[in-house]
Amino acid sequence: MIRKALLSDLDSIHKLTQACAKAMIANGIYQWNKHYPTRARFQKDIELKELYILQEEHVIKGIVVVTNLMDEEYIPITWLTENIDNLYVHRLAVHPEYWGQGYAQQLMNFAEDFANTNGYVSVRLDTFSQNLRNQKFYETRGYKRLGDIYFPKQSEYPFYCYELVI
């Protein structure tokens, strides 16, 4: 089941993303660190009603943020569609115990269905340039890579921006 996150889910969400960060670092992917994502960021996502969790048998297995707000880092990108009615996906994460079991696909299906149902023209996101698995994941779903952005507190390497026209 995918539902909106509640403040009571915050501890579980933070632990899930810490486990993801640790597993990515163990695989040489320095995408998340002590600066990102923070517990405060997740609290704000919940308060904005933009954070969704995938839960089975009372266990949070994955999360995703969907928002219509464009981050300022995205402004220089030449997108496929105008900067109107776009949905942005952030902080997609599945607990490492459940990697490879289709939960990320379910979360992205949810985000894309949300975009379609609510009249958005595209879904936009970014993924870390050193995370080849994520790049393949999005490209297989039909996302087009459009340009690079940087988050200096996260990495010296770029993040690739992607868009899927609905």
CSV table of C-alpha atoms in Angstrom, one decimal:
chain,number,residue,atom,x,y,z
A,1,MET,CA,0.0,0.0,0.0
A,2,ILE,CA,1.2,3.5,-0.8
A,3,ARG,CA,-0.1,6.3,1.4
A,4,LYS,CA,0.9,9.8,2.6
A,5,ALA,CA,3.5,9.7,5.3
A,6,LEU,CA,2.6,10.9,8.8
A,7,LEU,CA,4.8,12.6,11.4
A,8,SER,CA,4.6,9.3,13.4
A,9,ASP,CA,6.4,7.6,10.4
A,10,LEU,CA,9.4,10.0,10.7
A,11,ASP,CA,11.7,7.8,12.7
A,12,SER,CA,11.2,4.8,10.3
A,13,ILE,CA,11.7,7.0,7.3
A,14,HIS,CA,14.9,8.5,8.6
A,15,LYS,CA,16.3,5.0,9.5
A,16,LEU,CA,15.4,3.7,6.0
A,17,THR,CA,17.3,6.5,4.3
A,18,GLN,CA,20.3,6.1,6.6
A,19,ALA,CA,20.4,2.4,5.7
A,20,CYS,CA,20.2,3.4,2.0
A,21,ALA,CA,23.1,5.9,2.5
A,22,LYS,CA,25.2,3.3,4.2
A,23,ALA,CA,24.5,0.7,1.5
A,24,MET,CA,25.2,3.1,-1.3
A,25,ILE,CA,28.5,4.2,0.3
A,26,ALA,CA,29.5,0.5,0.7
A,27,ASN,CA,28.9,0.2,-3.1
A,28,GLY,CA,31.1,3.3,-3.8
A,29,ILE,CA,28.2,5.6,-4.4
A,30,TYR,CA,28.6,8.8,-2.4
A,31,GLN,CA,25.1,10.2,-3.1
A,32,TRP,CA,23.7,10.8,0.3
A,33,ASN,CA,25.6,11.9,3.4
A,34,LYS,CA,25.2,13.7,6.7
A,35,HIS,CA,24.0,16.9,4.9
A,36,TYR,CA,21.3,15.1,2.8
A,37,PRO,CA,18.7,14.0,3.3
A,38,THR,CA,18.1,15.2,6.8
A,39,ARG,CA,15.4,14.3,9.3
A,40,ALA,CA,14.3,18.0,9.1
A,41,ARG,CA,13.9,17.7,5.3
A,42,PHE,CA,11.6,14.7,5.7
A,43,GLN,CA,9.6,16.4,8.4
A,44,LYS,CA,9.0,19.3,6.0
A,45,ASP,CA,8.1,16.9,3.2
A,46,ILE,CA,5.5,15.3,5.5
A,47,GLU,CA,4.1,18.7,6.6
A,48,LEU,CA,3.8,19.7,3.0
A,49,LYS,CA,1.9,16.4,2.4
A,50,GLU,CA,4.4,15.5,-0.4
A,51,LEU,CA,6.0,12.4,1.1
A,52,TYR,CA,4.5,9.0,0.4
A,53,ILE,CA,5.5,5.6,1.8
A,54,LEU,CA,5.2,2.1,0.5
A,55,GLN,CA,4.2,0.0,3.4
A,56,GLU,CA,3.5,-3.8,3.7
A,57,GLU,CA,2.6,-5.6,6.9
A,58,HIS,CA,3.4,-2.5,9.0
A,59,VAL,CA,6.9,-2.2,7.5
A,60,ILE,CA,7.9,0.9,5.5
A,61,LYS,CA,9.8,-0.5,2.5
A,62,GLY,CA,10.2,2.6,0.4
A,63,ILE,CA,9.4,6.3,0.1
A,64,VAL,CA,9.0,9.0,-2.6
A,65,VAL,CA,8.4,12.7,-2.6
A,66,VAL,CA,6.2,14.2,-5.3
A,67,THR,CA,5.9,17.9,-5.6
A,68,ASN,CA,5.0,20.6,-8.1
A,69,LEU,CA,7.7,22.9,-6.9
A,70,MET,CA,10.8,23.2,-9.0
A,71,ASP,CA,14.1,23.5,-7.2
A,72,GLU,CA,16.2,26.5,-8.2
A,73,GLU,CA,19.0,24.1,-9.3
A,74,TYR,CA,16.7,22.9,-12.1
A,75,ILE,CA,16.3,26.4,-13.7
A,76,PRO,CA,19.3,26.2,-16.1
A,77,ILE,CA,18.1,22.9,-17.6
A,78,THR,CA,16.5,22.9,-21.1
A,79,TRP,CA,13.5,20.7,-20.3
A,80,LEU,CA,11.3,19.0,-22.9
A,81,THR,CA,8.2,20.8,-21.7
A,82,GLU,CA,7.5,24.3,-20.5
A,83,ASN,CA,8.0,25.0,-16.8
A,84,ILE,CA,4.2,24.7,-16.2
A,85,ASP,CA,2.3,21.7,-14.7
A,86,ASN,CA,5.4,19.5,-14.0
A,87,LEU,CA,5.7,17.0,-11.2
A,88,TYR,CA,9.0,16.5,-9.5
A,89,VAL,CA,10.2,13.3,-7.9
A,90,HIS,CA,12.7,13.5,-5.1
A,91,ARG,CA,14.2,11.2,-2.4
A,92,LEU,CA,13.0,7.9,-3.9
A,93,ALA,CA,14.4,5.3,-1.6
A,94,VAL,CA,13.8,1.6,-0.9
A,95,HIS,CA,15.3,-0.1,2.2
A,96,PRO,CA,18.4,-2.1,1.1
A,97,GLU,CA,16.8,-5.3,2.4
A,98,TYR,CA,14.2,-5.0,-0.3
A,99,TRP,CA,16.4,-3.8,-3.3
A,100,GLY,CA,15.7,-5.7,-6.5
A,101,GLN,CA,12.1,-6.7,-5.5
A,102,GLY,CA,10.2,-4.2,-7.6
A,103,TYR,CA,9.4,-1.6,-4.9
A,104,ALA,CA,11.1,1.3,-6.7
A,105,GLN,CA,9.1,0.4,-9.8
A,106,GLN,CA,5.9,0.5,-7.7
A,107,LEU,CA,6.8,3.9,-6.3
A,108,MET,CA,7.6,5.3,-9.8
A,109,ASN,CA,4.4,3.8,-11.1
A,110,PHE,CA,2.6,5.7,-8.3
A,111,ALA,CA,4.4,9.0,-9.1
A,112,GLU,CA,3.7,8.7,-12.9
A,113,ASP,CA,0.0,7.7,-12.3
A,114,PHE,CA,-0.3,10.7,-9.8
A,115,ALA,CA,1.1,13.0,-12.5
A,116,ASN,CA,-1.3,11.6,-15.2
A,117,THR,CA,-4.4,11.7,-12.9
A,118,ASN,CA,-3.7,15.3,-11.8
A,119,GLY,CA,-3.0,16.8,-15.2
A,120,TYR,CA,0.7,17.2,-15.1
A,121,VAL,CA,2.5,17.3,-18.5
A,122,SER,CA,5.7,15.6,-17.3
A,123,VAL,CA,7.6,14.0,-14.5
A,124,ARG,CA,11.1,15.5,-13.7
A,125,LEU,CA,13.8,14.2,-11.4
A,126,ASP,CA,17.6,14.0,-11.0
A,127,THR,CA,19.9,11.1,-10.2
A,128,PHE,CA,23.5,10.9,-9.2
A,129,SER,CA,26.0,10.6,-12.1
A,130,GLN,CA,27.9,7.9,-10.2
A,131,ASN,CA,24.7,5.8,-9.7
A,132,LEU,CA,24.6,3.8,-12.9
A,133,ARG,CA,21.9,1.5,-11.6
A,134,ASN,CA,19.5,4.5,-11.1
A,135,GLN,CA,20.3,5.9,-14.5
A,136,LYS,CA,19.4,2.6,-16.2
A,137,PHE,CA,16.3,2.4,-14.1
A,138,TYR,CA,15.0,5.7,-15.3
A,139,GLU,CA,16.1,5.4,-18.9
A,140,THR,CA,14.4,2.0,-19.1
A,141,ARG,CA,11.2,3.7,-18.0
A,142,GLY,CA,11.5,6.2,-20.9
A,143,TYR,CA,13.1,9.2,-19.1
A,144,LYS,CA,15.3,11.4,-21.2
A,145,ARG,CA,18.6,12.7,-19.8
A,146,LEU,CA,18.8,16.5,-20.3
A,147,GLY,CA,21.6,18.1,-18.4
A,148,ASP,CA,23.7,18.2,-15.3
A,149,ILE,CA,23.3,20.0,-12.0
A,150,TYR,CA,25.4,20.2,-8.9
A,151,PHE,CA,24.7,19.9,-5.2
A,152,PRO,CA,28.1,20.9,-3.6
A,153,LYS,CA,27.2,19.7,-0.1
A,154,GLN,CA,26.4,16.2,-1.5
A,155,SER,CA,29.2,15.6,-4.1
A,156,GLU,CA,31.7,17.0,-6.4
A,157,TYR,CA,30.1,14.9,-9.1
A,158,PRO,CA,27.1,16.1,-11.1
A,159,PHE,CA,23.5,14.9,-10.9
A,160,TYR,CA,21.8,14.2,-14.1
A,161,CYS,CA,18.3,15.6,-14.8
A,162,TYR,CA,15.7,13.5,-16.5
A,163,GLU,CA,12.2,14.1,-17.8
A,164,LEU,CA,9.3,11.9,-18.9
A,165,VAL,CA,6.5,13.5,-20.9
A,166,ILE,CA,3.2,12.1,-19.8
